[in-house]
Short mmCIF file of C-alpha atoms in Angstrom, two decimals:
data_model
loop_
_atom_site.label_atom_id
_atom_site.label_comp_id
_atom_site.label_asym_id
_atom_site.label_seq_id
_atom_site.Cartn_x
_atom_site.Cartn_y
_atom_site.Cartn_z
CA UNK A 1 -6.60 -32.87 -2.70
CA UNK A 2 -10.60 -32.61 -3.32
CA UNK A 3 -11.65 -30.73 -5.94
CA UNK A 4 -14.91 -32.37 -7.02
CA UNK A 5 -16.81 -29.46 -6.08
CA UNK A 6 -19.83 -27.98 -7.76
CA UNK A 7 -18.15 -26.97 -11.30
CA UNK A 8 -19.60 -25.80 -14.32
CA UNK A 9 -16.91 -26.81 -16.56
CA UNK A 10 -17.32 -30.50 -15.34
CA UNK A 11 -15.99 -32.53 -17.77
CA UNK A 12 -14.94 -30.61 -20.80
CA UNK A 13 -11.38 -31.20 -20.25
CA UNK A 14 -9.44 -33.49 -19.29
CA UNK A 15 -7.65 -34.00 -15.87
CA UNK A 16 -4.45 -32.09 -15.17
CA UNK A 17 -1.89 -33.57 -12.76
CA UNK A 18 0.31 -30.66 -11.41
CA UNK A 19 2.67 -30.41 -8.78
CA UNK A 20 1.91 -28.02 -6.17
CA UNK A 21 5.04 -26.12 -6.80
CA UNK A 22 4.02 -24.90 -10.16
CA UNK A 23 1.42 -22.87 -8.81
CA UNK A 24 2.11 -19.29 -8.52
CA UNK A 25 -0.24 -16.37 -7.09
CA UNK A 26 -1.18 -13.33 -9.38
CA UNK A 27 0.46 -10.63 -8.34
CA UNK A 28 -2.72 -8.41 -9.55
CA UNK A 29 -5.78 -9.89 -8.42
CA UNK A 30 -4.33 -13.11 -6.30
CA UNK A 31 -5.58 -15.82 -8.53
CA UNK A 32 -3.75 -19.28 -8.07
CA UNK A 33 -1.99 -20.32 -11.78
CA UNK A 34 -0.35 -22.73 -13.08
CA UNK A 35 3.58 -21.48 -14.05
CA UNK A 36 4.08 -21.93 -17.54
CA UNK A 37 7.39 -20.80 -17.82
CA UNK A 38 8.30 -17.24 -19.44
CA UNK A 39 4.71 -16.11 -21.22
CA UNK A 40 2.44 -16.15 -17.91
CA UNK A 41 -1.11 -14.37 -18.28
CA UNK A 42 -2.68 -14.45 -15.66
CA UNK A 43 -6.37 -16.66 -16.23
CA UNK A 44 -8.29 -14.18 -13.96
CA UNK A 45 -7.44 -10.67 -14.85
CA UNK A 46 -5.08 -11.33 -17.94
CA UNK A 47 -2.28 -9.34 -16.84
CA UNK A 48 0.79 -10.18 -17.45
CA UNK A 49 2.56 -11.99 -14.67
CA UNK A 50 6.09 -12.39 -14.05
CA UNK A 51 7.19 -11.73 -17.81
CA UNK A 52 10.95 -10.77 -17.16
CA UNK A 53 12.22 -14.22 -15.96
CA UNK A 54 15.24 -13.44 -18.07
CA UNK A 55 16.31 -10.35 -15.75
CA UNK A 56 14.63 -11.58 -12.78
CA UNK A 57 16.28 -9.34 -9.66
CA UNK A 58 18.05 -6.80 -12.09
CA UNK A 59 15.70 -4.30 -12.30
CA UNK A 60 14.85 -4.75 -8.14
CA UNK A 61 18.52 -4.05 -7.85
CA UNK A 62 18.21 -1.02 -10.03
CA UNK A 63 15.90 1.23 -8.15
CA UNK A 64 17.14 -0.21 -4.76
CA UNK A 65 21.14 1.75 -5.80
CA UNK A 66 18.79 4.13 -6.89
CA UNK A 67 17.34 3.98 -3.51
CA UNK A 68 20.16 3.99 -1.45
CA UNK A 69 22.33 6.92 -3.69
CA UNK A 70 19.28 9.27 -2.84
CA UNK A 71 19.68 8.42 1.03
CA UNK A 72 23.03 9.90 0.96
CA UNK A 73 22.14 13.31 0.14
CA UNK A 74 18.60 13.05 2.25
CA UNK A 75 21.14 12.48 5.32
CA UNK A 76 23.59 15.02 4.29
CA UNK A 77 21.41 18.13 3.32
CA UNK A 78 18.86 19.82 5.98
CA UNK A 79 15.48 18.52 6.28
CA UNK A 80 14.39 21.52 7.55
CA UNK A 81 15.49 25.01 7.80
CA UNK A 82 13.64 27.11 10.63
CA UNK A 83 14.53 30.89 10.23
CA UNK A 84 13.60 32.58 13.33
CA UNK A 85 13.87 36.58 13.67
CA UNK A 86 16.72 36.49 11.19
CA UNK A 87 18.32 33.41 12.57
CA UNK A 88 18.79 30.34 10.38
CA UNK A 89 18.50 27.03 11.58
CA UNK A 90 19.16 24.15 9.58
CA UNK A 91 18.65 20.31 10.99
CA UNK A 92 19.33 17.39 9.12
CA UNK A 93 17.07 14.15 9.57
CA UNK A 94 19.29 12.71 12.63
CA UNK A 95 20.42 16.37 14.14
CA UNK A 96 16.06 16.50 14.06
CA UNK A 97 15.79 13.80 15.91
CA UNK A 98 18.57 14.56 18.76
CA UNK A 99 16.69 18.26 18.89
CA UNK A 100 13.62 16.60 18.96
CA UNK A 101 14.84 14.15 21.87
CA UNK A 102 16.50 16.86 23.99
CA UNK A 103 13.81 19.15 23.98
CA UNK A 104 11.74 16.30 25.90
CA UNK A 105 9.55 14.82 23.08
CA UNK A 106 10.47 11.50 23.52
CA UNK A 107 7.16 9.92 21.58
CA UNK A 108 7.46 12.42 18.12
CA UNK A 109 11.70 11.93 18.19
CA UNK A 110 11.07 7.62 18.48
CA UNK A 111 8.45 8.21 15.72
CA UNK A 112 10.81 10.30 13.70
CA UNK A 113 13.94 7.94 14.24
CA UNK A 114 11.37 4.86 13.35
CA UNK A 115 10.09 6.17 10.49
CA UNK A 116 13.07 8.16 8.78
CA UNK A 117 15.75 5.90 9.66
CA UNK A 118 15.07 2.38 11.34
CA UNK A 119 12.59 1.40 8.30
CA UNK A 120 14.37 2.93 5.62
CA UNK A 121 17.94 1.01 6.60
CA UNK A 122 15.83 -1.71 7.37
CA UNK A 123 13.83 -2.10 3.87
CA UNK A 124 17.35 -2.21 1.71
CA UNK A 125 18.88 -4.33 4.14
CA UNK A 126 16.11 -6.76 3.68
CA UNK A 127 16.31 -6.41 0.40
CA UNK A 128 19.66 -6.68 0.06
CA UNK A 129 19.69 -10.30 1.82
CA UNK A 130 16.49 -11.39 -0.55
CA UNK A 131 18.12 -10.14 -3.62
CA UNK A 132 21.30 -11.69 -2.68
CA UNK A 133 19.75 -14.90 -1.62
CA UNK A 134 17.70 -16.00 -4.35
CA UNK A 135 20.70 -15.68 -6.82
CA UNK A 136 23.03 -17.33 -4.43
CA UNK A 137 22.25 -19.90 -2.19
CA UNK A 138 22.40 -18.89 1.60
CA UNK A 139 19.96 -19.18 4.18
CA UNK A 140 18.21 -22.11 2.02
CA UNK A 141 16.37 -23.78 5.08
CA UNK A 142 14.72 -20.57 5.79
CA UNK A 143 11.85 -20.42 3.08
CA UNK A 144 8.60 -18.93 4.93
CA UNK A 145 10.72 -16.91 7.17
CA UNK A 146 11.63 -15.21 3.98
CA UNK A 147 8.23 -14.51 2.59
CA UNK A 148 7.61 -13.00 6.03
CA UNK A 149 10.56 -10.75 5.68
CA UNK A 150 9.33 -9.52 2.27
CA UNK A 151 5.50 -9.28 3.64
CA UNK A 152 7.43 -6.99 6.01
CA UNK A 153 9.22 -4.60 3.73
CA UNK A 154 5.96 -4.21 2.11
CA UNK A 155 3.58 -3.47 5.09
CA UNK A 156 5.81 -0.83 7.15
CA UNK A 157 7.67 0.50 3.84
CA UNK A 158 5.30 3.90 2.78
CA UNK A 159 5.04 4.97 6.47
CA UNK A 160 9.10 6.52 6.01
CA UNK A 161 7.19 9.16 4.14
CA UNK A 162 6.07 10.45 7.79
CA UNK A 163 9.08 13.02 7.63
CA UNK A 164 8.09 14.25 4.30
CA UNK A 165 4.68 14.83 4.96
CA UNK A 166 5.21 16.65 8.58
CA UNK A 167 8.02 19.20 6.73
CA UNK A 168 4.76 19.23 4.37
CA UNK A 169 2.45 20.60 7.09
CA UNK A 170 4.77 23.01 8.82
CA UNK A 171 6.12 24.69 5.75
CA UNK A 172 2.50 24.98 4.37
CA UNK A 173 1.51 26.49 8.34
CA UNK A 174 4.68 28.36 9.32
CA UNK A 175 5.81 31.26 6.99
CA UNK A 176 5.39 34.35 8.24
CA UNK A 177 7.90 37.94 7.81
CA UNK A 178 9.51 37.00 11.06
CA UNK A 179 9.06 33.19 11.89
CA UNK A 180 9.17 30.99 9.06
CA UNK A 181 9.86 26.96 8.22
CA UNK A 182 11.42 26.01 5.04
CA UNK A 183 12.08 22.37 3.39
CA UNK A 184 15.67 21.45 2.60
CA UNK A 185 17.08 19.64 -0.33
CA UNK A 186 16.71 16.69 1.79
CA UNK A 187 13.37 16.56 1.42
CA UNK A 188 13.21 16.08 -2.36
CA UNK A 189 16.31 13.36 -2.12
CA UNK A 190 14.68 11.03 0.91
CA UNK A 191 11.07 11.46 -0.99
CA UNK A 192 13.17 9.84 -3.99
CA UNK A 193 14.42 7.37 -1.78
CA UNK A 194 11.64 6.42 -0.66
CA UNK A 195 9.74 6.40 -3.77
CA UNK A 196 12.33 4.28 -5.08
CA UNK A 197 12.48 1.57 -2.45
CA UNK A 198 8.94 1.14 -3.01
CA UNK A 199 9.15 0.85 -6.51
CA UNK A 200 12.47 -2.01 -5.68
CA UNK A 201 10.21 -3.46 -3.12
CA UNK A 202 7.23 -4.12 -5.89
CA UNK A 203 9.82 -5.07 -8.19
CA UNK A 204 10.89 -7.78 -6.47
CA UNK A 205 9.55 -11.18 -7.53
CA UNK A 206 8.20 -13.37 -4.80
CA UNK A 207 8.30 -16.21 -6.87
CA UNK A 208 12.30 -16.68 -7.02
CA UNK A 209 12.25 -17.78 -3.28
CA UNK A 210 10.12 -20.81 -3.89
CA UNK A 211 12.29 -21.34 -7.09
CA UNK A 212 15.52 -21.70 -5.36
CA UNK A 213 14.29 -24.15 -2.67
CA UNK B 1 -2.34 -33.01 -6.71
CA UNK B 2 -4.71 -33.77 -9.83
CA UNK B 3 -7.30 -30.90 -11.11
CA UNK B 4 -10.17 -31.09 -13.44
CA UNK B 5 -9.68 -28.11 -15.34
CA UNK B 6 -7.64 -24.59 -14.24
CA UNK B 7 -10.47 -22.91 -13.04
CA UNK B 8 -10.86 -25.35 -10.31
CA UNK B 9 -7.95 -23.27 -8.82
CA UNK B 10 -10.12 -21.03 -7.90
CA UNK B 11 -10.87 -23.41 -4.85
CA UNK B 12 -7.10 -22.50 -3.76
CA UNK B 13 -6.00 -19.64 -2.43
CA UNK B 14 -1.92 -18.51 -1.49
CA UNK B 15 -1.10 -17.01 1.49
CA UNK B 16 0.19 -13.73 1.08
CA UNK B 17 2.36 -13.47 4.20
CA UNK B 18 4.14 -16.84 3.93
CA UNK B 19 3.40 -18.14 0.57
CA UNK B 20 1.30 -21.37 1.84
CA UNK B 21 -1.14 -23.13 -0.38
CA UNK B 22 -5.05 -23.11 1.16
CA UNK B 23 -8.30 -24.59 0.07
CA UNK B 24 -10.66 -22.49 -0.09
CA UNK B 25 -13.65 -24.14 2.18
CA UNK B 26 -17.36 -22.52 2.44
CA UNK B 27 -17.20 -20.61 5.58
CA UNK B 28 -20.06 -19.27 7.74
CA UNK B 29 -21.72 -15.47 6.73
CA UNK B 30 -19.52 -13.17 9.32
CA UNK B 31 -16.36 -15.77 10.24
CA UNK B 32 -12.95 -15.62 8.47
CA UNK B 33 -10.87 -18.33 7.21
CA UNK B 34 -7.27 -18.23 8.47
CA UNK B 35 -3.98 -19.40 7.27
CA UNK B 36 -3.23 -23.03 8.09
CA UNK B 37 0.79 -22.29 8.10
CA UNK B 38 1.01 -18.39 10.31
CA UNK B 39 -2.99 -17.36 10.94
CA UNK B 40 -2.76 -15.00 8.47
CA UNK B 41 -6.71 -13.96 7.50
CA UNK B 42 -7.01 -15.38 4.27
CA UNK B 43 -10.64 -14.36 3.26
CA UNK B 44 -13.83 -12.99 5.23
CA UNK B 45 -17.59 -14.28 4.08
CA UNK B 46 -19.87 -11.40 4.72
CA UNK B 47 -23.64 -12.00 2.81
CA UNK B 48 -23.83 -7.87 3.01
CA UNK B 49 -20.61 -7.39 1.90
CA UNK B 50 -21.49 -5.13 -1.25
CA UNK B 51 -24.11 -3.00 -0.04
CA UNK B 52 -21.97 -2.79 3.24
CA UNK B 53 -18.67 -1.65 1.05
CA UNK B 54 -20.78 0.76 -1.20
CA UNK B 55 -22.22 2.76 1.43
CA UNK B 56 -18.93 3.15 3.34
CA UNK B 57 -17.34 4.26 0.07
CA UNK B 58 -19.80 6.49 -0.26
CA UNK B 59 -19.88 8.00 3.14
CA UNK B 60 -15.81 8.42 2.71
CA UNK B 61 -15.81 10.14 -0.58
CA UNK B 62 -18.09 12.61 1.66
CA UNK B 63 -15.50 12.81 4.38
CA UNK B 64 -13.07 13.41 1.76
CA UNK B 65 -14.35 15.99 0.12
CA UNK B 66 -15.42 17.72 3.74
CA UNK B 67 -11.72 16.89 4.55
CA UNK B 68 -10.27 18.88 1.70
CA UNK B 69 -12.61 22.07 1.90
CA UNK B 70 -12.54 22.94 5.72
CA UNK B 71 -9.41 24.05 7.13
CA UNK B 72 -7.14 21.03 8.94
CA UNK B 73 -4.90 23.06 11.66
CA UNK B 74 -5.52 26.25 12.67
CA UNK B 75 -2.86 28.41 14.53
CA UNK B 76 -2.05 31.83 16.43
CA UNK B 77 1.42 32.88 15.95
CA UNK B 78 2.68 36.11 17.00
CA UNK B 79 -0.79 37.37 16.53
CA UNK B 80 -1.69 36.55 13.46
CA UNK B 81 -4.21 33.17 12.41
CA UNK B 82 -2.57 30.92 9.98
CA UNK B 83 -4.40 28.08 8.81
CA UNK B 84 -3.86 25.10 6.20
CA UNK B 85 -5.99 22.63 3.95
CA UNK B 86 -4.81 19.40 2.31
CA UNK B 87 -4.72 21.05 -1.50
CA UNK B 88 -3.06 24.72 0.38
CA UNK B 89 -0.20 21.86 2.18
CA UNK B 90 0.81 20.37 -1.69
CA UNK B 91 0.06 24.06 -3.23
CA UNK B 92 2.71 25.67 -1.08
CA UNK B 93 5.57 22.78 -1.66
CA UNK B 94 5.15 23.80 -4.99
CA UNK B 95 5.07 27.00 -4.53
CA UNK B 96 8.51 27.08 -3.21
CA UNK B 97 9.83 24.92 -5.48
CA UNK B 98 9.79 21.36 -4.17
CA UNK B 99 7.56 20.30 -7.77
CA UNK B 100 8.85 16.60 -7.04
CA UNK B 101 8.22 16.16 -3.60
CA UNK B 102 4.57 18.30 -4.51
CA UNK B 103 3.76 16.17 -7.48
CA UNK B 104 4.32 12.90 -5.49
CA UNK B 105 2.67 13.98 -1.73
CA UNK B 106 -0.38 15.36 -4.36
CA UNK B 107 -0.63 11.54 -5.68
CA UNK B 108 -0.29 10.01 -2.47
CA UNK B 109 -2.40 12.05 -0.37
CA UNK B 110 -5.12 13.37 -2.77
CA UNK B 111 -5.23 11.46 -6.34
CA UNK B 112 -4.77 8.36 -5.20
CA UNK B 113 -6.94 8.34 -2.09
CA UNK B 114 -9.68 10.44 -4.21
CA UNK B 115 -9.45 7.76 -7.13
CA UNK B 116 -9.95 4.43 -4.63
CA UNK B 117 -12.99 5.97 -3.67
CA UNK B 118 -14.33 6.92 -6.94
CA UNK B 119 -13.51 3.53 -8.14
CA UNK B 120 -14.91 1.96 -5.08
CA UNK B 121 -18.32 3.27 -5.69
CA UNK B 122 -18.68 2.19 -9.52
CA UNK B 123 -17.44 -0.93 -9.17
CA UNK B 124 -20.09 -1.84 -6.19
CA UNK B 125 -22.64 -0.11 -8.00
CA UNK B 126 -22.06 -2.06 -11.05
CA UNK B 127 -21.78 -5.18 -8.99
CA UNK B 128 -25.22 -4.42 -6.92
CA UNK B 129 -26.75 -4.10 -10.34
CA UNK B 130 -24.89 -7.06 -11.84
CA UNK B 131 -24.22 -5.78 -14.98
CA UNK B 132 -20.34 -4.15 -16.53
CA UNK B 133 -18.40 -7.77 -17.18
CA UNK B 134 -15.14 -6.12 -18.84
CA UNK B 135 -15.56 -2.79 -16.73
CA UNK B 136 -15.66 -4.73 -13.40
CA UNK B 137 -12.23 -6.20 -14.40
CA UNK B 138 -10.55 -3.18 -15.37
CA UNK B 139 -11.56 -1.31 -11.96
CA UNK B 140 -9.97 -4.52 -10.12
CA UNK B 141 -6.98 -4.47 -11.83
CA UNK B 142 -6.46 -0.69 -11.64
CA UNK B 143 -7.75 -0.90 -7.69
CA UNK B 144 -4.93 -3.62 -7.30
CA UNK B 145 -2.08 -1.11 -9.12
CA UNK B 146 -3.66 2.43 -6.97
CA UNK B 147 -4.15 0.92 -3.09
CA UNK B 148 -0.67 0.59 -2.26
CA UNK B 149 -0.23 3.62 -3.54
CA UNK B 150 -2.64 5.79 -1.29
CA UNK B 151 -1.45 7.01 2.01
CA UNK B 152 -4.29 8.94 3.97
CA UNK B 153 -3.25 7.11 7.15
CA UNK B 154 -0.03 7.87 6.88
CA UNK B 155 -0.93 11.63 6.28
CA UNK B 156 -2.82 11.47 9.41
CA UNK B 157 -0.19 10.67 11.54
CA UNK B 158 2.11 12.79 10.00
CA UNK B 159 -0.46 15.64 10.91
CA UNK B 160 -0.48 14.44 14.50
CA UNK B 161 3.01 14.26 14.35
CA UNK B 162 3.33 18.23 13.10
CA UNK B 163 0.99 19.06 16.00
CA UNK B 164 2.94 17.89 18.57
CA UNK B 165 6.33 19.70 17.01
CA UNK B 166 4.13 23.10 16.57
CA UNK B 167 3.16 23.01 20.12
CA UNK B 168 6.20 25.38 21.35
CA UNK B 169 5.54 27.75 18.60
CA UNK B 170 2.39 29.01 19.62
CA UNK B 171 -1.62 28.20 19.91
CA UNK B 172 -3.12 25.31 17.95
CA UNK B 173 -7.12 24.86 16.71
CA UNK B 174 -8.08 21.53 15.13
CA UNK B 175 -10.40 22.58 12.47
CA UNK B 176 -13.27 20.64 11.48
CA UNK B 177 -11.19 18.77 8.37
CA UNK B 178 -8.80 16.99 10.88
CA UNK B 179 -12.64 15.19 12.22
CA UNK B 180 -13.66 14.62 8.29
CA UNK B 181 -9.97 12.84 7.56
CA UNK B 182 -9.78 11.14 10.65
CA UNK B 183 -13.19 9.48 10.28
CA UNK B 184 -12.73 9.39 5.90
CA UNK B 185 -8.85 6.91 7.48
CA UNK B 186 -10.94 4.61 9.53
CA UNK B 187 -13.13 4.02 6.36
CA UNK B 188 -9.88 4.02 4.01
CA UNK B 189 -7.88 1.34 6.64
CA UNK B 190 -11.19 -0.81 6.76
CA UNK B 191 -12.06 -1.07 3.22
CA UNK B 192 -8.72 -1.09 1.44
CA UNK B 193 -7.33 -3.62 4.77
CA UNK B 194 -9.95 -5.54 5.56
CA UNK B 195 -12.06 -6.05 2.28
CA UNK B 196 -9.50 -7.99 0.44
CA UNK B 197 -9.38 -7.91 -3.86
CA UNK B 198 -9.58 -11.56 -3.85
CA UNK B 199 -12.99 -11.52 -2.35
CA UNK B 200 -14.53 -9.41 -4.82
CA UNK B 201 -12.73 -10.89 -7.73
CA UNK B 202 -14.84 -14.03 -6.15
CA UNK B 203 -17.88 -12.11 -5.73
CA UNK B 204 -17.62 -11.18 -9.25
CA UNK B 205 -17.28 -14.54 -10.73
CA UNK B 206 -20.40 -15.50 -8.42
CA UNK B 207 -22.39 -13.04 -9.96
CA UNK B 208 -21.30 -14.15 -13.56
CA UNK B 209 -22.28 -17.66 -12.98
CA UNK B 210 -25.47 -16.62 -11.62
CA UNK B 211 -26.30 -14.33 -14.30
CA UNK B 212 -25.21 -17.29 -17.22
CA UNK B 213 -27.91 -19.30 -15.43
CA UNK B 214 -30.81 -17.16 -16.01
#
């Protein structure tokens, strides 16, 4: 490839013949670098890059169980407890969503479902398969389908937090004597969960799909 | 593939969405350069592009502030006005006891949000005055580790969301905060979306060459 662009280091060092597999991304600032093996700094920003080669996916894996435990309880426990005139309601995420769907809001219970459920099952399932898959070798012919997958976990992931921020707003609005809307336990266990895939999801290290070509 | 020294990989740039090595090629002031492998926008070359970013930043630290002082939703319910803010929304998880749900929708909808802003508009200052070397590089780095992170958009939905659910219960006013955070999103999608860290990092080294010239 041409590189004999305009260069102010022209000439102080010699020419370096790499292969174009070597070169990794920054995951700080996006800078292409050469891999070096385990000590990567990054040459733009300095940070460190990829430093725990020797327990590549484990830590991934941990706060994706993590994940996935706190998902339990976020389905199990109400969501949302509406107490109405001395009447308690409690809905979980899904018995939400059938309310929602009954009562002819067809848009909000599609948004709900999409966002609390569909993306959430979604991200560790995807994750599962990436984690799984650059360990062991399945799916090899499907490199850049891969990347997309993971480019996908990473752009819809934060919107599951919809359902924790609209029990948010109609706690903060609703709590009068007579009429008033509470947050269940499941809030604080899917906000976990969700916290947690995130955290799995930046964990992950792109790098290991190229690796295991 | 041969190189004269690593900082001529600077003329390459990966794909973040399928991991495909680019040259970087001079493009024309307003055009983008795309992905050769999935069309993926790769970078953007925009001659105004600091004074552009600095006075958005500014304008949505503005719309932030507006959008946390003024009330978001108002509402009639059995005769009485209830209303909420963004802080009054966190303060009242916490008030009944959600402290780990409050602490992280307070960093995702406030801190984080507040601190892109804030960060925004000393790093383009510094850069429109061309001075800060190390400074510069510690915003970028800490900009890289916070945008993720901030979820105003998501918020906003949310709220639109919550309107739609409250609509049974009784009369709804949009108050003049819902306007502020709608318009401080757009700014939040374009800058953290559309200006991408790369660029600057870029505009930065620019700068640094020029100013070892002189």
């Amino acid at each position: 490839m041409d590189v004999e662009k305009e260069n102010p280091f022209r000439g102080r060092e010699t020419v370096i013949e790499i292969d174009e597999d070597k070169l990794i991304p920054c995951p700080v600032c996006d800078a292409v670098n050469i891999d070096k093996g385990k000590k990567n700094s990054c040459r733009r920003c300095g940070c460190a890059m990829y430093h725990h080669r020797s327990f590549s996916t484990e830590k991934s894996w941990a706060y994706l169980l993590t994940a996935i435990i706190a998902y339990i309880p976020a389905n199990l426990y109400p969501m949302l407890i509406t107490s109405a005139f001395g009447t308690k309601e409690e809905s979980t995420i899904l018995g939400g969503v059938v309310l929602l769907w009954e009562l002819g809001s067809y848009p909000v219970a599609v948004i709900i479902f999409l966002a609390s459920i569909m993306i959430p099952v979604m991200k560790f399932l995807i994750l599962i398969y990436l984690l799984i898959s650059v360990k062991y070798p399945i799916g090899k012919d499907k490199k850049a389908n891969k990347h997309k997958l993971y480019y996908l976990t990473e752009v819809v992931g934060p919107w599951s937090m919809i359902d924790i921020f609209v029990v948010a707003i109609l706690a903060a609005l609703i709590h009068l004597s007579s009429i008033e809307i509470l947050a269940g336990t499941a809030a604080t266990a899917f906000a976990i969960s969700v916290f947690f895939t995130l955290l799995a999801a930046h964990a992950f290290d792109e790098t290991l799909i190229k690796e295991n070509k | 593939m041969k190189l004269e020294n690593e900082d001529a990989l600077d003329n390459f740039i990966i794909c973040h969405k399928c991991y495909t090595l680019n040259e970087e090629h001079p493009i024309k002031d307003g055009s983008s350069a795309r992905c050769s492998e999935c069309g993926n926008v790769l970078y953007q070359y925009d001659s105004r592009l600091i004074t552009n970013a600095l006075a958005l930043s500014i304008a949505g630290l503005i719309f932030f502030i507006l959008a946390n002082v003024f009330p978001l939703v108002q509402m009639d319910i059995l005769g009485s006005e209830q209303f909420i803010t963004i802080p009054k929304t966190i303060f009242s998880l916490l008030d009944s006891g959600f402290y780990l749900v409050g602490l992280l929708c307070a960093f995702l909808v406030f801190i984080f949000p507040l601190m892109i802003f804030v960060i925004n508009i000393i790093l383009f200052t510094l850069l429109t005055i061309k001075r800060g070397e190390k400074l510069t590089k510690e915003l970028l780095i800490l900009l890289s580790h916070v945008t993720p992170w901030s979820m105003a958009d998501i918020f906003f939905i949310s709220i639109l969301v919550a309107i739609v659910k409250l609509v049974a219960f009784g009369q709804i006013h949009i108050g003049i905060s819902f306007w502020a955070l709608m318009a401080f999103v757009v700014i939040d999608v374009y800058i953290t979306k559309s200006i991408r860290l790369s660029e600057i990092w870029m505009l930065r080294k620019k700068i640094l060459l020029e100013g070892e010239r002189q």
